[in-house]
Amino acid sequence: MNARPTGDHGDTPDDRAPNDRAAANRAPDDRVDAAGGGGGSPLDERDSRRAESGSAFAEDDVVALLTRQHGDIRNLFDEVERTNGDGRRDAFRRLVRLLAVHETAEEEVVHPYVRRSVEGGERIVADRLEEERESKEALSRLDGMDPEDDEFLPGLLRLRMAVMEHARAEERYEFTHLRRSAESRELIRLAKEVRAAEATAPTRPHPGVESAAGNLAVGPMAAVTDRTRDAVRRAMGRDG
């Protein structure tokens, strides 16, 4: 799945194509640590949960917050690729959780704002929502597989390529315009709304629910179901 160009909306410094190779062969700029630097250790489960509430972030800017989460997602892909057995299962569960809450918050908060506030926003958002739907479908398929299955890692690498291309498209076509058009206090307000949305979002992918209205209709029940399932699995000593 390729990110869809949406006119001349400005460039970000890093617009290179994604590499679907293992972490050892990946370019340095595809390895961002949890503190925002290069090559650090991935998030643990505590950090992944903090990403949902925003309590780990010093920045109050929605663009900085979501861009940092894109780096966290890259790190978790790295961890899933380089581990195996229970370590891979745990890392993948954290990746699923972070992707699910991150995309839900963007769908509820960021995309509606871009649609009404950015010139050409309807087209920009439509393309991002289609990318998110395709990624959710791929993530759902992987979520139903054993991470030790022979087909798991090739599927994960395809998902990684799609997710990171989607992230670059968001940074180029949405975040750049948010930074240019929104005042600082508006970016701070959006960051607070994103954190609130992530704190109550479903923790697993739900393909077909890619709009603010859809998330409001389906999201609360899905979130309760997902988070109850997470709690039961933790109580049984299994990964989240």
PDB file of C-alpha atoms in Angstrom, residues 77-236:
ATOM      1  CA  PHE A  77       8.713  -2.703  14.610  1.00  0.00           C
ATOM      2  CA  ASP A  78      12.468  -3.067  15.184  1.00  0.00           C
ATOM      3  CA  GLU A  79      11.884  -4.970  18.417  1.00  0.00           C
ATOM      4  CA  VAL A  80       9.375  -7.362  16.870  1.00  0.00           C
ATOM      5  CA  GLU A  81      11.739  -8.105  13.990  1.00  0.00           C
ATOM      6  CA  ARG A  82      14.812  -8.812  16.084  1.00  0.00           C
ATOM      7  CA  THR A  83      13.189 -10.938  18.814  1.00  0.00           C
ATOM      8  CA  ASN A  84      11.476 -14.316  18.793  1.00  0.00           C
ATOM      9  CA  GLY A  85       9.264 -16.495  20.955  1.00  0.00           C
ATOM     10  CA  ASP A  86       7.639 -14.761  23.919  1.00  0.00           C
ATOM     11  CA  GLY A  87       9.748 -11.652  23.369  1.00  0.00           C
ATOM     12  CA  ARG A  88       8.325 -11.231  19.889  1.00  0.00           C
ATOM     13  CA  ARG A  89       4.780 -11.869  21.117  1.00  0.00           C
ATOM     14  CA  ASP A  90       5.136  -9.214  23.814  1.00  0.00           C
ATOM     15  CA  ALA A  91       6.667  -6.642  21.452  1.00  0.00           C
ATOM     16  CA  PHE A  92       4.002  -7.273  18.827  1.00  0.00           C
ATOM     17  CA  ARG A  93       1.211  -6.879  21.363  1.00  0.00           C
ATOM     18  CA  ARG A  94       2.633  -3.506  22.371  1.00  0.00           C
ATOM     19  CA  LEU A  95       2.928  -2.521  18.704  1.00  0.00           C
ATOM     20  CA  VAL A  96      -0.705  -3.466  18.057  1.00  0.00           C
ATOM     21  CA  ARG A  97      -1.808  -1.439  21.068  1.00  0.00           C
ATOM     22  CA  LEU A  98       0.136   1.679  20.138  1.00  0.00           C
ATOM     23  CA  LEU A  99      -0.932   1.580  16.480  1.00  0.00           C
ATOM     24  CA  ALA A 100      -4.571   1.165  17.478  1.00  0.00           C
ATOM     25  CA  VAL A 101      -4.725   4.065  19.941  1.00  0.00           C
ATOM     26  CA  HIS A 102      -2.572   6.329  17.761  1.00  0.00           C
ATOM     27  CA  GLU A 103      -4.718   5.904  14.654  1.00  0.00           C
ATOM     28  CA  THR A 104      -7.953   6.273  16.597  1.00  0.00           C
ATOM     29  CA  ALA A 105      -6.807   9.591  18.051  1.00  0.00           C
ATOM     30  CA  GLU A 106      -5.785  10.889  14.640  1.00  0.00           C
ATOM     31  CA  GLU A 107      -9.144   9.877  13.200  1.00  0.00           C
ATOM     32  CA  GLU A 108     -11.073  11.554  16.019  1.00  0.00           C
ATOM     33  CA  VAL A 109      -9.015  14.717  16.388  1.00  0.00           C
ATOM     34  CA  VAL A 110      -6.456  15.481  13.682  1.00  0.00           C
ATOM     35  CA  HIS A 111      -8.225  14.459  10.475  1.00  0.00           C
ATOM     36  CA  PRO A 112     -11.428  16.407  11.260  1.00  0.00           C
ATOM     37  CA  TYR A 113      -9.375  19.517  12.027  1.00  0.00           C
ATOM     38  CA  VAL A 114      -7.390  19.195   8.777  1.00  0.00           C
ATOM     39  CA  ARG A 115     -10.574  18.579   6.792  1.00  0.00           C
ATOM     40  CA  ARG A 116     -12.137  21.850   7.908  1.00  0.00           C
ATOM     41  CA  SER A 117      -9.029  24.020   8.317  1.00  0.00           C
ATOM     42  CA  VAL A 118      -6.598  23.146   5.510  1.00  0.00           C
ATOM     43  CA  GLU A 119      -7.103  23.943   1.831  1.00  0.00           C
ATOM     44  CA  GLY A 120      -7.712  20.652   0.028  1.00  0.00           C
ATOM     45  CA  GLY A 121      -8.231  18.994   3.402  1.00  0.00           C
ATOM     46  CA  GLU A 122     -11.055  16.734   2.225  1.00  0.00           C
ATOM     47  CA  ARG A 123      -8.816  15.010  -0.323  1.00  0.00           C
ATOM     48  CA  ILE A 124      -5.832  14.871   2.017  1.00  0.00           C
ATOM     49  CA  VAL A 125      -7.878  13.199   4.745  1.00  0.00           C
ATOM     50  CA  ALA A 126      -9.648  10.807   2.358  1.00  0.00           C
ATOM     51  CA  ASP A 127      -6.284   9.449   1.231  1.00  0.00           C
ATOM     52  CA  ARG A 128      -5.013   9.062   4.796  1.00  0.00           C
ATOM     53  CA  LEU A 129      -8.207   7.242   5.866  1.00  0.00           C
ATOM     54  CA  GLU A 130      -7.883   4.762   3.008  1.00  0.00           C
ATOM     55  CA  GLU A 131      -4.283   4.068   4.015  1.00  0.00           C
ATOM     56  CA  GLU A 132      -5.382   3.550   7.613  1.00  0.00           C
ATOM     57  CA  ARG A 133      -8.132   1.145   6.595  1.00  0.00           C
ATOM     58  CA  GLU A 134      -5.693  -0.967   4.583  1.00  0.00           C
ATOM     59  CA  SER A 135      -3.163  -0.988   7.420  1.00  0.00           C
ATOM     60  CA  LYS A 136      -5.825  -1.998   9.955  1.00  0.00           C
ATOM     61  CA  GLU A 137      -6.838  -4.922   7.758  1.00  0.00           C
ATOM     62  CA  ALA A 138      -3.215  -6.065   7.482  1.00  0.00           C
ATOM     63  CA  LEU A 139      -2.672  -5.612  11.222  1.00  0.00           C
ATOM     64  CA  SER A 140      -5.821  -7.610  11.990  1.00  0.00           C
ATOM     65  CA  ARG A 141      -4.553 -10.505   9.886  1.00  0.00           C
ATOM     66  CA  LEU A 142      -1.233 -10.485  11.715  1.00  0.00           C
ATOM     67  CA  ASP A 143      -2.988 -10.181  15.073  1.00  0.00           C
ATOM     68  CA  GLY A 144      -4.683 -13.503  14.368  1.00  0.00           C
ATOM     69  CA  MET A 145      -1.402 -15.287  13.605  1.00  0.00           C
ATOM     70  CA  ASP A 146       1.218 -16.867  15.824  1.00  0.00           C
ATOM     71  CA  PRO A 147       4.291 -14.600  15.646  1.00  0.00           C
ATOM     72  CA  GLU A 148       6.397 -17.748  15.099  1.00  0.00           C
ATOM     73  CA  ASP A 149       4.413 -18.629  11.957  1.00  0.00           C
ATOM     74  CA  ASP A 150       6.529 -18.635   8.776  1.00  0.00           C
ATOM     75  CA  GLU A 151       4.216 -16.058   7.204  1.00  0.00           C
ATOM     76  CA  PHE A 152       4.302 -13.659  10.143  1.00  0.00           C
ATOM     77  CA  LEU A 153       7.593 -11.849   9.528  1.00  0.00           C
ATOM     78  CA  PRO A 154       7.053 -11.280   5.773  1.00  0.00           C
ATOM     79  CA  GLY A 155       3.608  -9.893   6.611  1.00  0.00           C
ATOM     80  CA  LEU A 156       5.087  -7.709   9.335  1.00  0.00           C
ATOM     81  CA  LEU A 157       7.639  -6.249   6.929  1.00  0.00           C
ATOM     82  CA  ARG A 158       4.909  -5.406   4.428  1.00  0.00           C
ATOM     83  CA  LEU A 159       2.906  -3.774   7.199  1.00  0.00           C
ATOM     84  CA  ARG A 160       5.931  -1.803   8.350  1.00  0.00           C
ATOM     85  CA  MET A 161       6.495  -0.427   4.853  1.00  0.00           C
ATOM     86  CA  ALA A 162       2.844   0.636   4.590  1.00  0.00           C
ATOM     87  CA  VAL A 163       2.665   2.145   8.086  1.00  0.00           C
ATOM     88  CA  MET A 164       5.858   4.165   7.752  1.00  0.00           C
ATOM     89  CA  GLU A 165       4.899   5.407   4.291  1.00  0.00           C
ATOM     90  CA  HIS A 166       1.556   6.474   5.758  1.00  0.00           C
ATOM     91  CA  ALA A 167       3.350   8.235   8.630  1.00  0.00           C
ATOM     92  CA  ARG A 168       5.523  10.166   6.168  1.00  0.00           C
ATOM     93  CA  ALA A 169       2.417  11.167   4.218  1.00  0.00           C
ATOM     94  CA  GLU A 170       0.797  12.469   7.403  1.00  0.00           C
ATOM     95  CA  GLU A 171       3.907  14.447   8.286  1.00  0.00           C
ATOM     96  CA  ARG A 172       4.141  15.880   4.777  1.00  0.00           C
ATOM     97  CA  TYR A 173       0.513  16.599   3.918  1.00  0.00           C
ATOM     98  CA  GLU A 174      -1.080  17.174   7.343  1.00  0.00           C
ATOM     99  CA  PHE A 175       1.491  18.058   9.970  1.00  0.00           C
ATOM    100  CA  THR A 176       3.298  20.610   7.793  1.00  0.00           C
ATOM    101  CA  HIS A 177       0.054  22.489   7.241  1.00  0.00           C
ATOM    102  CA  LEU A 178      -0.945  22.243  10.882  1.00  0.00           C
ATOM    103  CA  ARG A 179       2.355  23.840  11.820  1.00  0.00           C
ATOM    104  CA  ARG A 180       1.909  26.594   9.237  1.00  0.00           C
ATOM    105  CA  SER A 181      -1.754  27.401   9.760  1.00  0.00           C
ATOM    106  CA  ALA A 182      -2.573  26.740  13.428  1.00  0.00           C
ATOM    107  CA  GLU A 183      -1.550  29.010  16.267  1.00  0.00           C
ATOM    108  CA  SER A 184       0.488  27.594  19.134  1.00  0.00           C
ATOM    109  CA  ARG A 185      -2.441  27.519  21.534  1.00  0.00           C
ATOM    110  CA  GLU A 186      -4.470  25.576  18.968  1.00  0.00           C
ATOM    111  CA  LEU A 187      -1.713  22.968  18.586  1.00  0.00           C
ATOM    112  CA  ILE A 188      -1.585  22.644  22.378  1.00  0.00           C
ATOM    113  CA  ARG A 189      -5.353  22.166  22.536  1.00  0.00           C
ATOM    114  CA  LEU A 190      -5.211  19.479  19.835  1.00  0.00           C
ATOM    115  CA  ALA A 191      -2.459  17.655  21.756  1.00  0.00           C
ATOM    116  CA  LYS A 192      -4.680  17.524  24.833  1.00  0.00           C
ATOM    117  CA  GLU A 193      -7.544  16.148  22.742  1.00  0.00           C
ATOM    118  CA  VAL A 194      -5.279  13.492  21.206  1.00  0.00           C
ATOM    119  CA  ARG A 195      -4.138  12.346  24.643  1.00  0.00           C
ATOM    120  CA  ALA A 196      -7.709  12.148  25.880  1.00  0.00           C
ATOM    121  CA  ALA A 197      -8.741  10.128  22.821  1.00  0.00           C
ATOM    122  CA  GLU A 198      -5.816   7.720  23.223  1.00  0.00           C
ATOM    123  CA  ALA A 199      -6.619   7.141  26.889  1.00  0.00           C
ATOM    124  CA  THR A 200     -10.004   5.623  26.006  1.00  0.00           C
ATOM    125  CA  ALA A 201      -9.355   4.234  22.505  1.00  0.00           C
ATOM    126  CA  PRO A 202      -9.682   0.582  21.442  1.00  0.00           C
ATOM    127  CA  THR A 203      -6.391  -1.292  21.809  1.00  0.00           C
ATOM    128  CA  ARG A 204      -6.860  -3.488  18.750  1.00  0.00           C
ATOM    129  CA  PRO A 205      -7.510  -2.634  15.100  1.00  0.00           C
ATOM    130  CA  HIS A 206     -11.112  -2.347  13.916  1.00  0.00           C
ATOM    131  CA  PRO A 207     -11.081  -2.061  10.097  1.00  0.00           C
ATOM    132  CA  GLY A 208     -13.945  -0.065   8.674  1.00  0.00           C
ATOM    133  CA  VAL A 209     -14.018   2.411  11.574  1.00  0.00           C
ATOM    134  CA  GLU A 210     -11.864   5.240  10.196  1.00  0.00           C
ATOM    135  CA  SER A 211     -13.949   8.346  10.868  1.00  0.00           C
ATOM    136  CA  ALA A 212     -14.665  10.470  13.908  1.00  0.00           C
ATOM    137  CA  ALA A 213     -18.349   9.538  13.703  1.00  0.00           C
ATOM    138  CA  GLY A 214     -17.541   5.853  13.343  1.00  0.00           C
ATOM    139  CA  ASN A 215     -15.190   5.920  16.296  1.00  0.00           C
ATOM    140  CA  LEU A 216     -17.791   7.678  18.435  1.00  0.00           C
ATOM    141  CA  ALA A 217     -20.407   5.091  17.491  1.00  0.00           C
ATOM    142  CA  VAL A 218     -18.303   1.931  17.759  1.00  0.00           C
ATOM    143  CA  GLY A 219     -15.231   2.991  19.680  1.00  0.00           C
ATOM    144  CA  PRO A 220     -16.525   3.014  23.278  1.00  0.00           C
ATOM    145  CA  MET A 221     -17.845  -0.555  23.155  1.00  0.00           C
ATOM    146  CA  ALA A 222     -14.791  -1.768  21.231  1.00  0.00           C
ATOM    147  CA  ALA A 223     -12.512  -0.055  23.755  1.00  0.00           C
ATOM    148  CA  VAL A 224     -14.266  -1.725  26.700  1.00  0.00           C
ATOM    149  CA  THR A 225     -14.022  -5.113  24.993  1.00  0.00           C
ATOM    150  CA  ASP A 226     -10.375  -4.672  24.035  1.00  0.00           C
ATOM    151  CA  ARG A 227      -9.262  -3.363  27.418  1.00  0.00           C
ATOM    152  CA  THR A 228     -11.164  -6.066  29.289  1.00  0.00           C
ATOM    153  CA  ARG A 229      -9.459  -8.644  27.115  1.00  0.00           C
ATOM    154  CA  ASP A 230      -6.090  -7.029  27.852  1.00  0.00           C
ATOM    155  CA  ALA A 231      -6.756  -7.144  31.605  1.00  0.00           C
ATOM    156  CA  VAL A 232      -7.775 -10.810  31.479  1.00  0.00           C
ATOM    157  CA  ARG A 233      -4.655 -11.732  29.533  1.00  0.00           C
ATOM    158  CA  ARG A 234      -2.443  -9.890  32.020  1.00  0.00           C
ATOM    159  CA  ALA A 235      -4.179 -11.592  34.932  1.00  0.00           C
ATOM    160  CA  MET A 236      -3.490 -14.955  33.286  1.00  0.00           C
TER     161      MET A 236
END
